[in-house]
mmCIF file of C-alpha atoms and ligand atoms in Angstrom:
data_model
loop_
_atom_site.group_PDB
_atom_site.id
_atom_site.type_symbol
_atom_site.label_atom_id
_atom_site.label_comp_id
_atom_site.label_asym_id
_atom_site.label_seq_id
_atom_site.Cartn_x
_atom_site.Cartn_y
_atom_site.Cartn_z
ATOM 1 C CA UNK X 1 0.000 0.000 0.000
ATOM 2 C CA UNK X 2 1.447 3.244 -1.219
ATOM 3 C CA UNK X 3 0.931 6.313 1.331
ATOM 4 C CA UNK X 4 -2.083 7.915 -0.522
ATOM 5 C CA UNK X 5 -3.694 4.727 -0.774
ATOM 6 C CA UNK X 6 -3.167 4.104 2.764
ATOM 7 C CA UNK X 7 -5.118 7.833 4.214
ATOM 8 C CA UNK X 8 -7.784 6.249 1.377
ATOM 9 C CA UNK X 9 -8.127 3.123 3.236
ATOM 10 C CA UNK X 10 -9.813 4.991 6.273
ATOM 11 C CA UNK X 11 -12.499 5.996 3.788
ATOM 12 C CA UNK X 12 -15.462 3.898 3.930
ATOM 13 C CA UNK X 13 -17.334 4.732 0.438
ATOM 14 C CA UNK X 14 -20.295 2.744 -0.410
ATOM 15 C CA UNK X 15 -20.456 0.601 2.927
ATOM 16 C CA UNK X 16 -23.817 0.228 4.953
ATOM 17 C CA UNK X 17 -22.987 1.185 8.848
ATOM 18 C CA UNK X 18 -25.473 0.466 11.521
ATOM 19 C CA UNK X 19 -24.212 2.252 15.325
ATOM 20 C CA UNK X 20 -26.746 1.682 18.015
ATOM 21 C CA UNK X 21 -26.228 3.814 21.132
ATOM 22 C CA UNK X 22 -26.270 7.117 17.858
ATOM 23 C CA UNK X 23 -28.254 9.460 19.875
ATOM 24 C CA UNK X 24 -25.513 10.579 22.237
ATOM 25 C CA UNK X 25 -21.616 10.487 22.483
ATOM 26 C CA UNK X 26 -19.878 7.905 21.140
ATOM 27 C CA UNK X 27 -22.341 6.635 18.536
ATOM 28 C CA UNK X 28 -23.636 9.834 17.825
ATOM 29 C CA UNK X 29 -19.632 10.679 16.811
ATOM 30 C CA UNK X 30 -18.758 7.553 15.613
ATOM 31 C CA UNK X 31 -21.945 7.427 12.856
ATOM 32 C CA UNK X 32 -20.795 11.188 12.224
ATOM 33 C CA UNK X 33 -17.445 9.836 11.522
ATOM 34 C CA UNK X 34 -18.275 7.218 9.336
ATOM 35 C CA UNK X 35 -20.904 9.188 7.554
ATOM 36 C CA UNK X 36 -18.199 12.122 6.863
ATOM 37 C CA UNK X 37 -15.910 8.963 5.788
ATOM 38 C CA UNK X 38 -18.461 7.880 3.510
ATOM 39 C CA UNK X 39 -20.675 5.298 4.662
ATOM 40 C CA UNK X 40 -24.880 5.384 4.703
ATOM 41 C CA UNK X 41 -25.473 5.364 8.489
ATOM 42 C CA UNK X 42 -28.421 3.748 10.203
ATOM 43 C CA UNK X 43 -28.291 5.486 13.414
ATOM 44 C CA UNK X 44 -30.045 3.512 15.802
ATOM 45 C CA UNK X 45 -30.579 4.191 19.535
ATOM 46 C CA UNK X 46 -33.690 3.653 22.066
ATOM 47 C CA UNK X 47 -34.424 7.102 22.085
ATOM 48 C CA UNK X 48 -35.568 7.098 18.719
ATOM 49 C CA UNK X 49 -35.756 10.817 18.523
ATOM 50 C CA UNK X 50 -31.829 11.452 19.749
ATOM 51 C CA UNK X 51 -31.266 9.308 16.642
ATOM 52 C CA UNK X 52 -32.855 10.820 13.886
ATOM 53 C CA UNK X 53 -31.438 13.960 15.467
ATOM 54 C CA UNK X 54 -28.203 12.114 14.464
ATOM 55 C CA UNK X 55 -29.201 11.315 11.131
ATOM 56 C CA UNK X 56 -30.693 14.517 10.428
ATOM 57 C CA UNK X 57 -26.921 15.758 11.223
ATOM 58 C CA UNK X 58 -25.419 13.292 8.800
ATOM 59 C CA UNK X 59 -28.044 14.219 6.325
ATOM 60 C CA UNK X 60 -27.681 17.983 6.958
ATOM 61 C CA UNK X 61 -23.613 17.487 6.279
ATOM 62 C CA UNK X 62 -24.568 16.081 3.338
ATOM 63 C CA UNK X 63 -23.931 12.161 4.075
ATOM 64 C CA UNK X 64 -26.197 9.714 4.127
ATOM 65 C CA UNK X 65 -27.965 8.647 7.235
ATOM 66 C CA UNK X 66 -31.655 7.499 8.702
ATOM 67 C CA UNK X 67 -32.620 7.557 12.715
ATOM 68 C CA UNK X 68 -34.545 4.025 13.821
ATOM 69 C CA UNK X 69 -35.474 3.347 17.396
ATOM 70 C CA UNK X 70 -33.848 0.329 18.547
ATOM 71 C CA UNK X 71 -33.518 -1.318 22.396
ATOM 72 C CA UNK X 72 -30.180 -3.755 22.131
ATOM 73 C CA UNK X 73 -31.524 -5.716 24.718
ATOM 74 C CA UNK X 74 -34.929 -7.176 22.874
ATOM 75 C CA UNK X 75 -33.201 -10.018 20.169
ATOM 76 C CA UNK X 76 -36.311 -9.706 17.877
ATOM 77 C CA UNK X 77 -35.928 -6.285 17.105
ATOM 78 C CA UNK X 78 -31.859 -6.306 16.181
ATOM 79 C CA UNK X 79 -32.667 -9.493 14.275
ATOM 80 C CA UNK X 80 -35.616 -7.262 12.771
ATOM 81 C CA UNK X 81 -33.067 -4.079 12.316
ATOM 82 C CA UNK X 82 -30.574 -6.025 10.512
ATOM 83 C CA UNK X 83 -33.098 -8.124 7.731
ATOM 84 C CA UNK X 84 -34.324 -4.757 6.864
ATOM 85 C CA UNK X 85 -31.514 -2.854 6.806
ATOM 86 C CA UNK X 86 -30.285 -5.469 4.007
ATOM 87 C CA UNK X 87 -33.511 -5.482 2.198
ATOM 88 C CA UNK X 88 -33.159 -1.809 2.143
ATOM 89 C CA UNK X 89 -29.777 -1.372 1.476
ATOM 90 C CA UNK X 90 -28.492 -4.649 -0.213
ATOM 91 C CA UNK X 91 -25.996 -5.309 2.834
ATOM 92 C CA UNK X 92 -24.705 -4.470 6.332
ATOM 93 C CA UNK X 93 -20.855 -4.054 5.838
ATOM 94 C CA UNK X 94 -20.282 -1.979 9.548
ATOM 95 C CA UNK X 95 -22.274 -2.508 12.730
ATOM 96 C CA UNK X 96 -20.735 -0.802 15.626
ATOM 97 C CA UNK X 97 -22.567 -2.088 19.722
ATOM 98 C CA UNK X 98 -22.080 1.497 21.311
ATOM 99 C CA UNK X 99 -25.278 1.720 22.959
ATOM 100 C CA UNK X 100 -24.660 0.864 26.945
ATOM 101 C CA UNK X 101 -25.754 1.930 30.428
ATOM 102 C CA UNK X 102 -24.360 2.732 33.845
ATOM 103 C CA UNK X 103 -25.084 1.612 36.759
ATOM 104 C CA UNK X 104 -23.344 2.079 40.065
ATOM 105 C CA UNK X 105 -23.064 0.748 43.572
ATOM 106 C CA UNK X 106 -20.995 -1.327 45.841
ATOM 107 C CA UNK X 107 -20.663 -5.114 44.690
ATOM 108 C CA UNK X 108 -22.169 -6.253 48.385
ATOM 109 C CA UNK X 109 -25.325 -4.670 47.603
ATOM 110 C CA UNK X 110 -25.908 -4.946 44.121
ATOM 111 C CA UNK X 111 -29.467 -5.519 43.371
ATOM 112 C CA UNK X 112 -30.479 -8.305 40.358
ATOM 113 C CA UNK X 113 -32.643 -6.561 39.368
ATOM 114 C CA UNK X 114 -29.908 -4.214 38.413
ATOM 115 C CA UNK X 115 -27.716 -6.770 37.272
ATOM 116 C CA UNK X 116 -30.052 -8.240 35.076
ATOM 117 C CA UNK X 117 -30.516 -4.810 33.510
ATOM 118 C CA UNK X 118 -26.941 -4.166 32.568
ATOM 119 C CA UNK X 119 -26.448 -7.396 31.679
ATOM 120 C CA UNK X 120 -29.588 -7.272 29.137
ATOM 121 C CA UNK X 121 -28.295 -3.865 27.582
ATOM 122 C CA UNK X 122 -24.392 -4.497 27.952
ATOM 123 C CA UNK X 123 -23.833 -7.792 27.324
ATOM 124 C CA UNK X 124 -26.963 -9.349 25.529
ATOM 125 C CA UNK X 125 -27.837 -6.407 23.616
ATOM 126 C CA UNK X 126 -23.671 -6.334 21.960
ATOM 127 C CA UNK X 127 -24.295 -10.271 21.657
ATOM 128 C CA UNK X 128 -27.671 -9.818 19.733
ATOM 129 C CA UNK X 129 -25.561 -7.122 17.659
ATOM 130 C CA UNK X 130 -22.672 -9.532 16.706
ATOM 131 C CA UNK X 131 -25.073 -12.417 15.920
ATOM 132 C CA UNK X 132 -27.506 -10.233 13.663
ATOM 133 C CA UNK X 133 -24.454 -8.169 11.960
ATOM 134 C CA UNK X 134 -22.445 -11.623 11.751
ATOM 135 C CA UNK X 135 -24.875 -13.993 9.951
ATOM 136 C CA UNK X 136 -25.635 -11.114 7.192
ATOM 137 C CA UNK X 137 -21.591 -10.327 7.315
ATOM 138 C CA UNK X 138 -20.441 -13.943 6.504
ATOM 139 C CA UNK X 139 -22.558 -14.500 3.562
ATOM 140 C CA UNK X 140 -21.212 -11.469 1.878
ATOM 141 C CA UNK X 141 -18.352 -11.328 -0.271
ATOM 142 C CA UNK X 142 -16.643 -8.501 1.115
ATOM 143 C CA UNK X 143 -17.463 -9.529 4.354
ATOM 144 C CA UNK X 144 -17.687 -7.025 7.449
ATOM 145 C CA UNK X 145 -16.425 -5.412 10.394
ATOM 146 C CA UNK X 146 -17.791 -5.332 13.790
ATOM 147 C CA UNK X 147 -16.747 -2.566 16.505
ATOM 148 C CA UNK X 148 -17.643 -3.506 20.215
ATOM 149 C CA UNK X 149 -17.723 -0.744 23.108
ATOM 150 C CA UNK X 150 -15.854 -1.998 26.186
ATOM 151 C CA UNK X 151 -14.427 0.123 28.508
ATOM 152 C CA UNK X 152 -11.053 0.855 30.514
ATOM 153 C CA UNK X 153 -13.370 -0.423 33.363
ATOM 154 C CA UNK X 154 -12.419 -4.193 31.727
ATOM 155 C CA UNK X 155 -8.751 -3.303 32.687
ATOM 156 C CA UNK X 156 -8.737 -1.908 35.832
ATOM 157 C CA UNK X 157 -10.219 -2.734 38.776
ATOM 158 C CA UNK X 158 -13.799 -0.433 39.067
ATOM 159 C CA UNK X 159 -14.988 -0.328 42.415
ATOM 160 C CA UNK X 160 -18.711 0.634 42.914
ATOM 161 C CA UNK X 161 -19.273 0.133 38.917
ATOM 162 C CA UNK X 162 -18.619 -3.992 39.131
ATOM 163 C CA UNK X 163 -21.840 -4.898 36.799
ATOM 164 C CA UNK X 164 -20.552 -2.290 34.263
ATOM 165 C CA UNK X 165 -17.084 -3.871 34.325
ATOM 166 C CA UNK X 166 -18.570 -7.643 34.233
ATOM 167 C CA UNK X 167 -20.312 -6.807 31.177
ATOM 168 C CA UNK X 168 -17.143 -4.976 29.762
ATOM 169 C CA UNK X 169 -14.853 -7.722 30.266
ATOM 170 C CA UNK X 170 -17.171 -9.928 28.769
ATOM 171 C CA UNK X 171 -17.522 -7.783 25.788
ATOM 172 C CA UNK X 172 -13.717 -8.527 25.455
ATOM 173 C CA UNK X 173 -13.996 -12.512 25.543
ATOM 174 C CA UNK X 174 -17.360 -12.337 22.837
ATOM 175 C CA UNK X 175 -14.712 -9.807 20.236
ATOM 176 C CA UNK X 176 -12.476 -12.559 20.554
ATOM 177 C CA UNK X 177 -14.141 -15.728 20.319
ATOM 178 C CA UNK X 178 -16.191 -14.449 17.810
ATOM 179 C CA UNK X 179 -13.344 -13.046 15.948
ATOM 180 C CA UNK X 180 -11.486 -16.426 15.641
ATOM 181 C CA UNK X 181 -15.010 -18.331 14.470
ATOM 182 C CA UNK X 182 -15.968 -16.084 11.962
ATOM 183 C CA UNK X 183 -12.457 -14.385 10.894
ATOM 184 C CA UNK X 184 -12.074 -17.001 7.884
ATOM 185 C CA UNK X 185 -15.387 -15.900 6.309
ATOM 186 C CA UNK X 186 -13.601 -12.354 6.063
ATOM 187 C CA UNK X 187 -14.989 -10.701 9.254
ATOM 188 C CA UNK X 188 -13.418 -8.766 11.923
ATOM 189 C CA UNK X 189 -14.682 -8.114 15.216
ATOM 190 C CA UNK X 190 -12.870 -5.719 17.529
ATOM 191 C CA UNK X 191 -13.444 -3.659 20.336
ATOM 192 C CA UNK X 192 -12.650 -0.182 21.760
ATOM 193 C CA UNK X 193 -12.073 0.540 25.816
ATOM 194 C CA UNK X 194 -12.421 4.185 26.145
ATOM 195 C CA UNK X 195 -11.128 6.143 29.319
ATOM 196 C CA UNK X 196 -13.287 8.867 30.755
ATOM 197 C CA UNK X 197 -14.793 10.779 28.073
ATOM 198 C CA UNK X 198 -17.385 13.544 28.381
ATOM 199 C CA UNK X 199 -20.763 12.126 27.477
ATOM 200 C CA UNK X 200 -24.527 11.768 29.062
ATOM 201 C CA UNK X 201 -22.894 9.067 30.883
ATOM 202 C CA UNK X 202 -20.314 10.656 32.532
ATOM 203 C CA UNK X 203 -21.957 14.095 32.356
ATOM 204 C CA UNK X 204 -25.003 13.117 34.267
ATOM 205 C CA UNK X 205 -22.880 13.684 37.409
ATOM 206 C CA UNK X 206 -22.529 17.445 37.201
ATOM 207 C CA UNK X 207 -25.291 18.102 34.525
ATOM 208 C CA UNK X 208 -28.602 19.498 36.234
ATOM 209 C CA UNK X 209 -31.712 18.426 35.435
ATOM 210 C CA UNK X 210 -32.287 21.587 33.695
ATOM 211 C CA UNK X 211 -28.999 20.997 30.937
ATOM 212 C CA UNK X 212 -26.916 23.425 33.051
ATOM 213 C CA UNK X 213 -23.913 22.405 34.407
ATOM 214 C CA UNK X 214 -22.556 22.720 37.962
ATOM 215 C CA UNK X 215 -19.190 23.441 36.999
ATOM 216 C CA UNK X 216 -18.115 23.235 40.820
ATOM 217 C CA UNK X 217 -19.405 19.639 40.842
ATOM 218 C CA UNK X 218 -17.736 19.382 37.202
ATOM 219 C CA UNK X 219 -14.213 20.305 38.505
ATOM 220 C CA UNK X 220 -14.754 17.973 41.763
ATOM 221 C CA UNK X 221 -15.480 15.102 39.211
ATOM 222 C CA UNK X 222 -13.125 15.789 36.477
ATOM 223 C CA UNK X 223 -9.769 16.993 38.320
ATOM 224 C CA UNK X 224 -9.352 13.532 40.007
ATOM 225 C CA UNK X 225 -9.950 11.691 36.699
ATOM 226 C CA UNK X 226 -7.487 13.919 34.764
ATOM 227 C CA UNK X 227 -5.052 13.305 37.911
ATOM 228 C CA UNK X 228 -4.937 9.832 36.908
ATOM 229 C CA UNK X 229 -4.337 10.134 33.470
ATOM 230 C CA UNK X 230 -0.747 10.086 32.414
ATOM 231 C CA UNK X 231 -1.826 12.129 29.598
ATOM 232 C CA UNK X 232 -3.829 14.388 32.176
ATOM 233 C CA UNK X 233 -6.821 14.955 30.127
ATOM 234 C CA UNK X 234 -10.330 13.857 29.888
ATOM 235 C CA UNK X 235 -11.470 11.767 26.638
ATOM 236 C CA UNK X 236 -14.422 13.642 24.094
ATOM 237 C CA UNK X 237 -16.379 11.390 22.210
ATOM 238 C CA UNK X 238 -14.229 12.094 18.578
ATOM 239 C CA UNK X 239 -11.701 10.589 19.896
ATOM 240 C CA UNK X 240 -13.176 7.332 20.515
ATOM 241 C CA UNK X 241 -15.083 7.703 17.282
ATOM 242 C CA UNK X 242 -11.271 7.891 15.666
ATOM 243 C CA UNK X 243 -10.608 4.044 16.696
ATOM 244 C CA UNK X 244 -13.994 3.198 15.586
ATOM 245 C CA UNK X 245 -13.548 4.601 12.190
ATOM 246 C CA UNK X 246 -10.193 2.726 12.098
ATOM 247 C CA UNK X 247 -11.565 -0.318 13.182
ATOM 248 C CA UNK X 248 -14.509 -0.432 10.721
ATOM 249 C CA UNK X 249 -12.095 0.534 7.808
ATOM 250 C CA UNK X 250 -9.694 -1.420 5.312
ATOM 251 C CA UNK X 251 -7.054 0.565 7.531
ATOM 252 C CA UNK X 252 -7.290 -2.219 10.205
ATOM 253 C CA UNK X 253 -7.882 -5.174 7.845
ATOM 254 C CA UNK X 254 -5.030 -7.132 9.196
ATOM 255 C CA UNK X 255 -6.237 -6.559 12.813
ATOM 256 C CA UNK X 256 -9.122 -8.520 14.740
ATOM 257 C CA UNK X 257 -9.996 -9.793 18.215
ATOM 258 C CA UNK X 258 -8.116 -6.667 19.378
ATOM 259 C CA UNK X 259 -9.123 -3.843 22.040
ATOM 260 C CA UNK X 260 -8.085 -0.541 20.760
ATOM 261 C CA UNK X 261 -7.398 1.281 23.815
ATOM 262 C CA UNK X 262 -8.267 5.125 23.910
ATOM 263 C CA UNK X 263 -7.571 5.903 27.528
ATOM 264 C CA UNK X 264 -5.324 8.349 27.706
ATOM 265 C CA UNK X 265 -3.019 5.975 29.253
ATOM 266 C CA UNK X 266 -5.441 5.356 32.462
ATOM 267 C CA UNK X 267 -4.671 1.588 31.308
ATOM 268 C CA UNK X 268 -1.498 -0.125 29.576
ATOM 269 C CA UNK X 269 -1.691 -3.834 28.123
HETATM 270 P P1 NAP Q 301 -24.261 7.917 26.289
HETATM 271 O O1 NAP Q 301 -23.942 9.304 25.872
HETATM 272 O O2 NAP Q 301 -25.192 7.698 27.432
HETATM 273 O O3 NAP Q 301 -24.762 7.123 25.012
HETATM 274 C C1 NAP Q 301 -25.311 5.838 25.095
HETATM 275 C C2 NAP Q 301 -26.518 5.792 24.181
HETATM 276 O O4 NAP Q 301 -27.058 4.455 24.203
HETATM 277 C C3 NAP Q 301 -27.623 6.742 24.651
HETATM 278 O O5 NAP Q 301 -28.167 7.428 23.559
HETATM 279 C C4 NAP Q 301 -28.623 5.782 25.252
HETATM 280 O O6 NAP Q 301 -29.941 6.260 25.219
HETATM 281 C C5 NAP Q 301 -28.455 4.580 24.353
HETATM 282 N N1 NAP Q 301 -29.044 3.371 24.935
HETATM 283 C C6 NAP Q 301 -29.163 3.048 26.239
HETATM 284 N N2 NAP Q 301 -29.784 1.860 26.367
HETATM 285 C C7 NAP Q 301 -30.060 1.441 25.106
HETATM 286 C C8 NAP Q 301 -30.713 0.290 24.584
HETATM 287 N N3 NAP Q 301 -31.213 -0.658 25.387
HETATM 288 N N4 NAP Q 301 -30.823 0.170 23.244
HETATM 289 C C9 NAP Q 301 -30.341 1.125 22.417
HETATM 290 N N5 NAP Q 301 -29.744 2.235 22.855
HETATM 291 C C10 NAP Q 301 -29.594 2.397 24.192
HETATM 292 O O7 NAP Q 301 -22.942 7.131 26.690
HETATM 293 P P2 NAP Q 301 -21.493 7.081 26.018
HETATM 294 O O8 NAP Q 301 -20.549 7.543 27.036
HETATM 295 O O9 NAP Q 301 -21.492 7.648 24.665
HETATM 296 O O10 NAP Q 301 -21.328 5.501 25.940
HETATM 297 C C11 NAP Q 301 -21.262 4.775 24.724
HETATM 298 C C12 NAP Q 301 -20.582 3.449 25.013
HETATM 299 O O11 NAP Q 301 -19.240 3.687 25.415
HETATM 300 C C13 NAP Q 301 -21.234 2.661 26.139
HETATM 301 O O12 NAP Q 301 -21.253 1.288 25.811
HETATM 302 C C14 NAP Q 301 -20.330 2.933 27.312
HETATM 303 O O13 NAP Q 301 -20.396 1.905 28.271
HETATM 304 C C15 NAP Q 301 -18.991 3.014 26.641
HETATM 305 N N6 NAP Q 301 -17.974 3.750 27.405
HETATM 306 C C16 NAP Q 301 -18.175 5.049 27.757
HETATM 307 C C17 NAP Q 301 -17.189 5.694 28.500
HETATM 308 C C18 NAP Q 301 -17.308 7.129 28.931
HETATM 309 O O14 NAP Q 301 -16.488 7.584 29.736
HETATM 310 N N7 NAP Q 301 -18.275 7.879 28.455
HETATM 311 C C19 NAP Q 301 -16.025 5.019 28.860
HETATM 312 C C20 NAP Q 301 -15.881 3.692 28.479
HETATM 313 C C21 NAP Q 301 -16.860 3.064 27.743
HETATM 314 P P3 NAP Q 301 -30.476 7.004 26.544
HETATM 315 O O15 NAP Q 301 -29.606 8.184 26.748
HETATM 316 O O16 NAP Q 301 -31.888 7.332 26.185
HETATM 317 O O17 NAP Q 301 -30.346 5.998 27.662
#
C-alpha cells in the first residue's frame, strides 16, 4: 500500500454502517465519523428521537444517514433491524454495539434486578448485535467489520461500577471468540475501551436536570480523573469515534480480536 492509498483506506465509500447507542456520544460521533468517511449510516438508539437527530446531522452534512429506534436488549428487534436494513440497502458491511448503560453501587449490595438490567443492555444487547451483523456479514463477499464498546473499566479494577465492568470484560472474551469463528469468512470483530470521556454518561454527574452544568461539581469530578491520566486529560467522544472509524475501515484489515485502547493511558496492556 502506497501512502495515498493508505489515508484512502480509512475511507469507507459505499459501505452500509449500523451504530446503536447514535443518539448521544460515542455513537452519535462515531456514525458522524463514518458518515463524513463515507458510509450510509443507520443510526439507531432507544431514544428514537436522539437518533434521527443524528441522522438529520449526517443528512444535513450532506452524508447519508436514517434515525430508527432500537432497544439492544430485545433479540427480535436487532434481528428485525438487521433483515431490513439489508432489504433496504443490499448489505450491512459496519455494525458498531455502542449503545450501553451505567449503573453504580458497591458489589455487596448490588441488586439483580440491576444486574439483570446491565447485563440485558451491555452484554446481551452487543451479543444480539454480533449475531444479527455476523450472519448477514459472513454470507457477503466482502465480508464485514464489527466494533464492540468496552471500557477501561475491563482493565482496571472499578470499584462501585462492578456490573458495568462484568459486562465490559465480557464484551472482550465475545470480540475474541467471535473473531477467531468467523475471521475465515472475512470478518473482523474488535473492540474499543475508552477512558473517561465527556458524554450523558459521565456528564449526568454534574449536569442538572435543567442541561446546566454545575461546573463546581464538574471540577470535583473531572480533576481527580485527569489526575490519573498520564496524559492528564479527559477523553471527548471524537476521539473514541477515531478508533472506531479505524476499526470499521480497510485501515485495520489485518487486525481482529483486538481492544483498541483510547484511555489516555489510564490503562497499559
Ligand atoms: P451515552 O452518551 O449515554 O450514550 C449511550 C446511548 O445508548 C444513549 O443514547 C442511550 O440512550 C443509548 N441506549 C441506552 N440503552 C439502550 C438500549 N437498550 N438500546 C439502544 N440504545 C440504548 O454514553 P457514552 O458515554 O457515549 O457511551 C457509549 C458506550 O461507550 C457505552 O457502551 C459505554 O459503556 C462506553 N464507554 C463510555 C465511557 C465514557 O467515559 N463515556 C467510557 C468507556 C466506555 P439514553 O440516553 O436514552 O439511555
Amino acid at each position: 500500500m502506497d501512502a495515498s492509498t493508505l489515508i484512502d483506506s480509512f475511507r469507507v465509500d459505499g459501505r452500509v454502517a449500523v451504530i446503536t447507542g447514535a443518539g448521544s456520544g460515542i455513537g452519535r460521533a462515531s456514525a458522524l465519523a463514518l458518515a463524513g468517511a463515507g458510509a450510509t449510516v443507520v443510526c439507531a438508539d432507544i431514544d428514537r428521537d436522539s437518533a434521527v437527530e443524528t441522522a438529520a446531522d449526517i443528512v444535513g452534512a450532506g452524508g447519508r444517514g436514517e434515525g430508527v429506534g432500537l432497544d439492544v436488549s430485545v433479540k427480535r428487534a436487532v434481528d428485525d433491524l438487521a433483515e431490513r436494513v439489508v432489504a433496504d440497502h443490499g448489505g450491512i458491511h459496519i455494525w458498531a454495539n455502542i449503545a450501553g448503560i451505567m449503573v453504580e453501587g458497591p458489589v455487596l449490595d448490588a441488586p439483580e434486578e440491576d444486574l439483570d438490567r446491565i447485563l440485558a443492555v451491555n452484554l446481551k444487547g452487543v451479543l444480539f448485535g454480533c449475531q444479527a451483523a455476523g450472519r448477514v456479514m459472513v454470507g457477503q463477499a466482502d465480508g464485514g467489520s464489527i466494533v464492540n464498546a468496552s471500557s477501561a473499566a475491563a482493565d482496571v479494577p472499578s470499584p462501585n461500577v462492578v456490573s458495568y465492568a462484568m459486562c465490559k470484560a465480557g464484551v472482550v472474551q465475545l470480540t475474541k471468540s467471535l473473531a477467531y469463528e468467523i475471521g475465515r469468512k472475512g470478518v473482523r470483530v474488535n473492540a474499543v475501551a475508552p477512558g473517561f470521556v465527556l458524554t450523558g454518561m459521565t456528564g449526568r454527574y454534574f449536569v442538572r436536570p435543567d442541561g446546566t452544568v454545575d461546573e463546581e461539581m464538574q471540577e470535583a469530578v473531572l480533576a481527580p480523573m485527569r489526575k490519573a491520566t498520564p496524559l492528564r486529560s479527559i477523553g471527548e467522544p471524537e476521539d473514541i469515534a477515531a478508533a472506531v472509524l479505524y476499526l470499521a475501515s480497510d485501515a485495520s484489515r489485518f487486525v481482529t480480536g483486538q481492544v483498541v485502547r483510547p484511555n489516555g493511558g489510564v490503562a497499559m496492556l
